[in-house]
Amino acid sequence: LLSVIHSETLVASKAARVVWAAGGRGVLEFGTRRAHGPEAGVRAARAACVGGCVATSNVLAGALYDLPLAGTAAHSWTQVFPSERRSFEALLETFPDTILLVDTYDPVVGAEIAATLGMKVPGVRLDSGDLLEKSRRVREILDRHERQSTKIVASGDLNEFKIEELTAGGAPIDSFGVGTDLVTSRDAPAL
């Protein structure tokens, strides 16, 4: 009983801090692969949504607890295709409401490809590097191609402190995918 209360309260508290830092931008729970086992991932997803996350990438948690789902493809999805363009097309043909991961190789090139697809692109995700600068460049590319409705999602070792820096810097990021720091509460792992 103590470990359940501790773990889920810990994650919900961390989620609340991350959501607060996001300042009204959505926070997606992306931490299952870093949770302390499969069951812990499901419980962490629920706790994160209790703490304010708008969705989880954990499909089982979504089914068990009626939580909204959100996610994107992994870098490995892009890498198994002969071209980045073909990987994006295949993903959108299969999941038309998904978010494309555009920085497997080069985020500027990936954003150009996404912006010039002959199909709706709900969103793009940036997962590494200088997210402030990358998000600005990607937003410029999307806007230049009249893709103002395409959202930008950022992920990659995010926590409330990094999100605060991004929002204070005016990053044109619409939502944040937070994983490891959220489900492990790395900075404060014990209540």
PDB file of C-alpha atoms in Angstrom:
ATOM      1  CA  LEU A   1       0.000   0.000   0.000  1.00  0.00           C
ATOM      2  CA  LEU A   2       2.811   2.391   0.883  1.00  0.00           C
ATOM      3  CA  SER A   3       4.646   1.802  -2.399  1.00  0.00           C
ATOM      4  CA  VAL A   4       1.469   2.316  -4.470  1.00  0.00           C
ATOM      5  CA  ILE A   5       0.583   5.556  -2.693  1.00  0.00           C
ATOM      6  CA  HIS A   6       4.186   6.731  -2.851  1.00  0.00           C
ATOM      7  CA  SER A   7       4.796   5.955  -6.501  1.00  0.00           C
ATOM      8  CA  GLU A   8       1.543   7.303  -7.897  1.00  0.00           C
ATOM      9  CA  THR A   9       1.579  10.420  -5.711  1.00  0.00           C
ATOM     10  CA  LEU A  10       5.182  11.029  -6.743  1.00  0.00           C
ATOM     11  CA  VAL A  11       4.322  10.868 -10.449  1.00  0.00           C
ATOM     12  CA  ALA A  12       1.143  12.940 -10.087  1.00  0.00           C
ATOM     13  CA  SER A  13       3.099  15.600  -8.166  1.00  0.00           C
ATOM     14  CA  LYS A  14       5.853  15.680 -10.777  1.00  0.00           C
ATOM     15  CA  ALA A  15       3.221  15.886 -13.531  1.00  0.00           C
ATOM     16  CA  ALA A  16       1.602  18.857 -11.802  1.00  0.00           C
ATOM     17  CA  ARG A  17       4.959  20.684 -11.727  1.00  0.00           C
ATOM     18  CA  VAL A  18       5.594  19.917 -15.392  1.00  0.00           C
ATOM     19  CA  VAL A  19       2.078  20.990 -16.409  1.00  0.00           C
ATOM     20  CA  TRP A  20       2.453  24.213 -14.424  1.00  0.00           C
ATOM     21  CA  ALA A  21       5.734  24.968 -16.212  1.00  0.00           C
ATOM     22  CA  ALA A  22       4.096  24.354 -19.603  1.00  0.00           C
ATOM     23  CA  GLY A  23       1.848  27.357 -18.968  1.00  0.00           C
ATOM     24  CA  GLY A  24      -1.261  26.058 -20.694  1.00  0.00           C
ATOM     25  CA  ARG A  25       0.471  24.061 -23.394  1.00  0.00           C
ATOM     26  CA  GLY A  26      -0.391  20.374 -23.351  1.00  0.00           C
ATOM     27  CA  VAL A  27       1.848  17.823 -21.680  1.00  0.00           C
ATOM     28  CA  LEU A  28       1.876  14.247 -22.976  1.00  0.00           C
ATOM     29  CA  GLU A  29       3.065  11.378 -20.774  1.00  0.00           C
ATOM     30  CA  PHE A  30       5.770   9.458 -22.710  1.00  0.00           C
ATOM     31  CA  GLY A  31       7.462   7.539 -19.883  1.00  0.00           C
ATOM     32  CA  THR A  32       6.416   3.898 -20.070  1.00  0.00           C
ATOM     33  CA  ARG A  33       9.719   2.633 -21.452  1.00  0.00           C
ATOM     34  CA  ARG A  34      11.555   4.162 -18.479  1.00  0.00           C
ATOM     35  CA  ALA A  35       9.094   3.079 -15.778  1.00  0.00           C
ATOM     36  CA  HIS A  36      10.055   0.437 -13.242  1.00  0.00           C
ATOM     37  CA  GLY A  37       8.277  -2.371 -15.065  1.00  0.00           C
ATOM     38  CA  PRO A  38       5.178  -2.715 -17.255  1.00  0.00           C
ATOM     39  CA  GLU A  39       2.651  -2.356 -14.430  1.00  0.00           C
ATOM     40  CA  ALA A  40       4.487   0.690 -13.111  1.00  0.00           C
ATOM     41  CA  GLY A  41       4.218   2.233 -16.589  1.00  0.00           C
ATOM     42  CA  VAL A  42       0.441   1.792 -16.617  1.00  0.00           C
ATOM     43  CA  ARG A  43       0.070   3.247 -13.130  1.00  0.00           C
ATOM     44  CA  ALA A  44       2.449   6.106 -13.910  1.00  0.00           C
ATOM     45  CA  ALA A  45       0.411   6.980 -16.997  1.00  0.00           C
ATOM     46  CA  ARG A  46      -2.757   7.186 -14.909  1.00  0.00           C
ATOM     47  CA  ALA A  47      -1.023   9.208 -12.192  1.00  0.00           C
ATOM     48  CA  ALA A  48       0.424  11.604 -14.775  1.00  0.00           C
ATOM     49  CA  CYS A  49      -3.049  12.265 -16.167  1.00  0.00           C
ATOM     50  CA  VAL A  50      -4.347  12.818 -12.640  1.00  0.00           C
ATOM     51  CA  GLY A  51      -1.531  15.351 -12.279  1.00  0.00           C
ATOM     52  CA  GLY A  52      -2.655  17.229 -15.387  1.00  0.00           C
ATOM     53  CA  CYS A  53      -1.173  15.540 -18.455  1.00  0.00           C
ATOM     54  CA  VAL A  54      -3.593  15.716 -21.372  1.00  0.00           C
ATOM     55  CA  ALA A  55      -2.763  12.249 -22.753  1.00  0.00           C
ATOM     56  CA  THR A  56      -0.514   9.218 -22.457  1.00  0.00           C
ATOM     57  CA  SER A  57       1.354   7.124 -24.992  1.00  0.00           C
ATOM     58  CA  ASN A  58       0.558   4.002 -22.951  1.00  0.00           C
ATOM     59  CA  VAL A  59      -2.195   2.226 -24.903  1.00  0.00           C
ATOM     60  CA  LEU A  60      -2.989  -0.227 -22.090  1.00  0.00           C
ATOM     61  CA  ALA A  61      -3.427   2.618 -19.598  1.00  0.00           C
ATOM     62  CA  GLY A  62      -5.691   4.338 -22.104  1.00  0.00           C
ATOM     63  CA  ALA A  63      -7.843   1.232 -22.404  1.00  0.00           C
ATOM     64  CA  LEU A  64      -7.934   0.421 -18.683  1.00  0.00           C
ATOM     65  CA  TYR A  65      -8.548   3.928 -17.398  1.00  0.00           C
ATOM     66  CA  ASP A  66     -10.214   5.603 -20.387  1.00  0.00           C
ATOM     67  CA  LEU A  67      -7.306   8.026 -20.812  1.00  0.00           C
ATOM     68  CA  PRO A  68      -6.712  10.031 -23.999  1.00  0.00           C
ATOM     69  CA  LEU A  69      -3.896   8.620 -26.128  1.00  0.00           C
ATOM     70  CA  ALA A  70      -1.198  10.510 -28.012  1.00  0.00           C
ATOM     71  CA  GLY A  71       2.087   9.478 -29.474  1.00  0.00           C
ATOM     72  CA  THR A  72       4.348   9.472 -32.475  1.00  0.00           C
ATOM     73  CA  ALA A  73       6.541   7.033 -34.318  1.00  0.00           C
ATOM     74  CA  ALA A  74      10.034   6.258 -33.108  1.00  0.00           C
ATOM     75  CA  HIS A  75      13.246   7.026 -34.969  1.00  0.00           C
ATOM     76  CA  SER A  76      13.394   3.323 -35.868  1.00  0.00           C
ATOM     77  CA  TRP A  77      10.157   3.695 -37.886  1.00  0.00           C
ATOM     78  CA  THR A  78      11.793   6.329 -40.079  1.00  0.00           C
ATOM     79  CA  GLN A  79      14.995   4.326 -40.424  1.00  0.00           C
ATOM     80  CA  VAL A  80      13.354   1.190 -41.862  1.00  0.00           C
ATOM     81  CA  PHE A  81      12.046   3.054 -44.910  1.00  0.00           C
ATOM     82  CA  PRO A  82      14.099   3.895 -48.021  1.00  0.00           C
ATOM     83  CA  SER A  83      13.396   7.603 -47.480  1.00  0.00           C
ATOM     84  CA  GLU A  84      12.100   9.926 -44.812  1.00  0.00           C
ATOM     85  CA  ARG A  85       9.309  11.046 -47.146  1.00  0.00           C
ATOM     86  CA  ARG A  86       8.112   7.474 -47.612  1.00  0.00           C
ATOM     87  CA  SER A  87       8.171   6.846 -43.844  1.00  0.00           C
ATOM     88  CA  PHE A  88       6.032   9.955 -43.268  1.00  0.00           C
ATOM     89  CA  GLU A  89       3.568   8.969 -45.994  1.00  0.00           C
ATOM     90  CA  ALA A  90       3.246   5.429 -44.649  1.00  0.00           C
ATOM     91  CA  LEU A  91       2.661   6.667 -41.118  1.00  0.00           C
ATOM     92  CA  LEU A  92      -0.004   9.174 -42.161  1.00  0.00           C
ATOM     93  CA  GLU A  93      -1.686   6.591 -44.404  1.00  0.00           C
ATOM     94  CA  THR A  94      -1.921   4.258 -41.396  1.00  0.00           C
ATOM     95  CA  PHE A  95      -2.584   6.841 -38.682  1.00  0.00           C
ATOM     96  CA  PRO A  96      -3.881  10.065 -40.299  1.00  0.00           C
ATOM     97  CA  ASP A  97      -4.036  11.950 -36.977  1.00  0.00           C
ATOM     98  CA  THR A  98      -0.498  11.193 -35.884  1.00  0.00           C
ATOM     99  CA  ILE A  99       2.527  13.392 -35.310  1.00  0.00           C
ATOM    100  CA  LEU A 100       5.608  12.987 -37.500  1.00  0.00           C
ATOM    101  CA  LEU A 101       9.041  12.725 -35.894  1.00  0.00           C
ATOM    102  CA  VAL A 102      11.087  15.073 -38.110  1.00  0.00           C
ATOM    103  CA  ASP A 103      14.530  15.037 -36.507  1.00  0.00           C
ATOM    104  CA  THR A 104      15.735  11.479 -37.072  1.00  0.00           C
ATOM    105  CA  TYR A 105      18.295  12.881 -39.516  1.00  0.00           C
ATOM    106  CA  ASP A 106      18.015  16.646 -40.005  1.00  0.00           C
ATOM    107  CA  PRO A 107      15.070  18.569 -38.540  1.00  0.00           C
ATOM    108  CA  VAL A 108      15.139  21.267 -41.211  1.00  0.00           C
ATOM    109  CA  VAL A 109      15.044  18.718 -44.030  1.00  0.00           C
ATOM    110  CA  GLY A 110      12.457  16.649 -42.136  1.00  0.00           C
ATOM    111  CA  ALA A 111      10.244  19.705 -41.646  1.00  0.00           C
ATOM    112  CA  GLU A 112      10.528  20.615 -45.338  1.00  0.00           C
ATOM    113  CA  ILE A 113       9.482  17.084 -46.290  1.00  0.00           C
ATOM    114  CA  ALA A 114       6.553  17.139 -43.861  1.00  0.00           C
ATOM    115  CA  ALA A 115       5.453  20.571 -45.060  1.00  0.00           C
ATOM    116  CA  THR A 116       5.446  19.492 -48.707  1.00  0.00           C
ATOM    117  CA  LEU A 117       3.530  16.240 -48.325  1.00  0.00           C
ATOM    118  CA  GLY A 118       0.318  16.221 -50.274  1.00  0.00           C
ATOM    119  CA  MET A 119      -1.647  15.256 -47.176  1.00  0.00           C
ATOM    120  CA  LYS A 120      -2.755  16.710 -43.849  1.00  0.00           C
ATOM    121  CA  VAL A 121       0.050  16.828 -41.255  1.00  0.00           C
ATOM    122  CA  PRO A 122      -1.456  17.278 -37.774  1.00  0.00           C
ATOM    123  CA  GLY A 123       1.884  17.749 -36.072  1.00  0.00           C
ATOM    124  CA  VAL A 124       5.633  17.310 -36.059  1.00  0.00           C
ATOM    125  CA  ARG A 125       7.888  16.321 -33.183  1.00  0.00           C
ATOM    126  CA  LEU A 126      11.386  17.463 -32.280  1.00  0.00           C
ATOM    127  CA  ASP A 127      13.260  15.112 -29.959  1.00  0.00           C
ATOM    128  CA  SER A 128      16.789  16.384 -29.433  1.00  0.00           C
ATOM    129  CA  GLY A 129      19.246  19.230 -29.497  1.00  0.00           C
ATOM    130  CA  ASP A 130      18.474  22.919 -29.126  1.00  0.00           C
ATOM    131  CA  LEU A 131      14.682  22.726 -29.057  1.00  0.00           C
ATOM    132  CA  LEU A 132      14.278  26.506 -28.893  1.00  0.00           C
ATOM    133  CA  GLU A 133      16.203  27.136 -32.104  1.00  0.00           C
ATOM    134  CA  LYS A 134      14.879  24.036 -33.863  1.00  0.00           C
ATOM    135  CA  SER A 135      11.260  24.873 -33.032  1.00  0.00           C
ATOM    136  CA  ARG A 136      11.698  28.387 -34.433  1.00  0.00           C
ATOM    137  CA  ARG A 137      13.172  27.091 -37.695  1.00  0.00           C
ATOM    138  CA  VAL A 138      10.519  24.393 -38.032  1.00  0.00           C
ATOM    139  CA  ARG A 139       7.706  26.879 -37.365  1.00  0.00           C
ATOM    140  CA  GLU A 140       9.115  29.156 -40.104  1.00  0.00           C
ATOM    141  CA  ILE A 141       9.165  26.253 -42.558  1.00  0.00           C
ATOM    142  CA  LEU A 142       5.643  25.139 -41.708  1.00  0.00           C
ATOM    143  CA  ASP A 143       4.289  28.685 -41.934  1.00  0.00           C
ATOM    144  CA  ARG A 144       6.052  29.319 -45.247  1.00  0.00           C
ATOM    145  CA  HIS A 145       4.226  26.280 -46.653  1.00  0.00           C
ATOM    146  CA  GLU A 146       0.899  27.462 -45.199  1.00  0.00           C
ATOM    147  CA  ARG A 147       0.905  24.777 -42.496  1.00  0.00           C
ATOM    148  CA  GLN A 148      -0.040  27.117 -39.636  1.00  0.00           C
ATOM    149  CA  SER A 149      -2.373  24.474 -38.199  1.00  0.00           C
ATOM    150  CA  THR A 150       0.431  21.890 -37.960  1.00  0.00           C
ATOM    151  CA  LYS A 151       1.426  21.646 -34.299  1.00  0.00           C
ATOM    152  CA  ILE A 152       4.955  21.320 -32.926  1.00  0.00           C
ATOM    153  CA  VAL A 153       5.571  18.800 -30.144  1.00  0.00           C
ATOM    154  CA  ALA A 154       8.888  18.718 -28.290  1.00  0.00           C
ATOM    155  CA  SER A 155      10.346  15.802 -26.352  1.00  0.00           C
ATOM    156  CA  GLY A 156      13.759  14.530 -25.317  1.00  0.00           C
ATOM    157  CA  ASP A 157      14.712  14.454 -21.629  1.00  0.00           C
ATOM    158  CA  LEU A 158      12.311  17.252 -20.736  1.00  0.00           C
ATOM    159  CA  ASN A 159      11.297  18.287 -17.235  1.00  0.00           C
ATOM    160  CA  GLU A 160       9.666  21.342 -15.704  1.00  0.00           C
ATOM    161  CA  PHE A 161      12.923  23.314 -15.633  1.00  0.00           C
ATOM    162  CA  LYS A 162      13.715  22.797 -19.328  1.00  0.00           C
ATOM    163  CA  ILE A 163      10.093  23.500 -20.253  1.00  0.00           C
ATOM    164  CA  GLU A 164      10.179  26.757 -18.277  1.00  0.00           C
ATOM    165  CA  GLU A 165      13.265  27.819 -20.238  1.00  0.00           C
ATOM    166  CA  LEU A 166      11.582  26.988 -23.543  1.00  0.00           C
ATOM    167  CA  THR A 167       8.370  28.834 -22.723  1.00  0.00           C
ATOM    168  CA  ALA A 168      10.279  31.842 -21.335  1.00  0.00           C
ATOM    169  CA  GLY A 169      12.312  31.909 -24.550  1.00  0.00           C
ATOM    170  CA  GLY A 170       9.139  32.066 -26.630  1.00  0.00           C
ATOM    171  CA  ALA A 171       9.553  28.652 -28.246  1.00  0.00           C
ATOM    172  CA  PRO A 172       6.718  28.039 -30.724  1.00  0.00           C
ATOM    173  CA  ILE A 173       6.027  24.636 -29.186  1.00  0.00           C
ATOM    174  CA  ASP A 174       2.405  23.586 -28.798  1.00  0.00           C
ATOM    175  CA  SER A 175       2.898  20.628 -26.465  1.00  0.00           C
ATOM    176  CA  PHE A 176       5.572  18.671 -24.648  1.00  0.00           C
ATOM    177  CA  GLY A 177       6.161  14.926 -24.439  1.00  0.00           C
ATOM    178  CA  VAL A 178       7.741  14.132 -21.085  1.00  0.00           C
ATOM    179  CA  GLY A 179       8.977  10.656 -20.196  1.00  0.00           C
ATOM    180  CA  THR A 180      11.884   9.646 -18.000  1.00  0.00           C
ATOM    181  CA  ASP A 181      11.865  12.629 -15.645  1.00  0.00           C
ATOM    182  CA  LEU A 182       8.104  12.316 -15.240  1.00  0.00           C
ATOM    183  CA  VAL A 183       7.709   8.629 -14.407  1.00  0.00           C
ATOM    184  CA  THR A 184      10.863   8.436 -12.287  1.00  0.00           C
ATOM    185  CA  SER A 185      10.744  11.967 -10.845  1.00  0.00           C
ATOM    186  CA  ARG A 186      14.500  11.941 -11.283  1.00  0.00           C
ATOM    187  CA  ASP A 187      15.148  15.127  -9.312  1.00  0.00           C
ATOM    188  CA  ALA A 188      13.047  14.040  -6.299  1.00  0.00           C
ATOM    189  CA  PRO A 189      12.516  10.259  -6.491  1.00  0.00           C
ATOM    190  CA  ALA A 190      11.138   9.893  -2.966  1.00  0.00           C
ATOM    191  CA  LEU A 191       8.358  11.761  -1.220  1.00  0.00           C
TER     192      LEU A 191
END
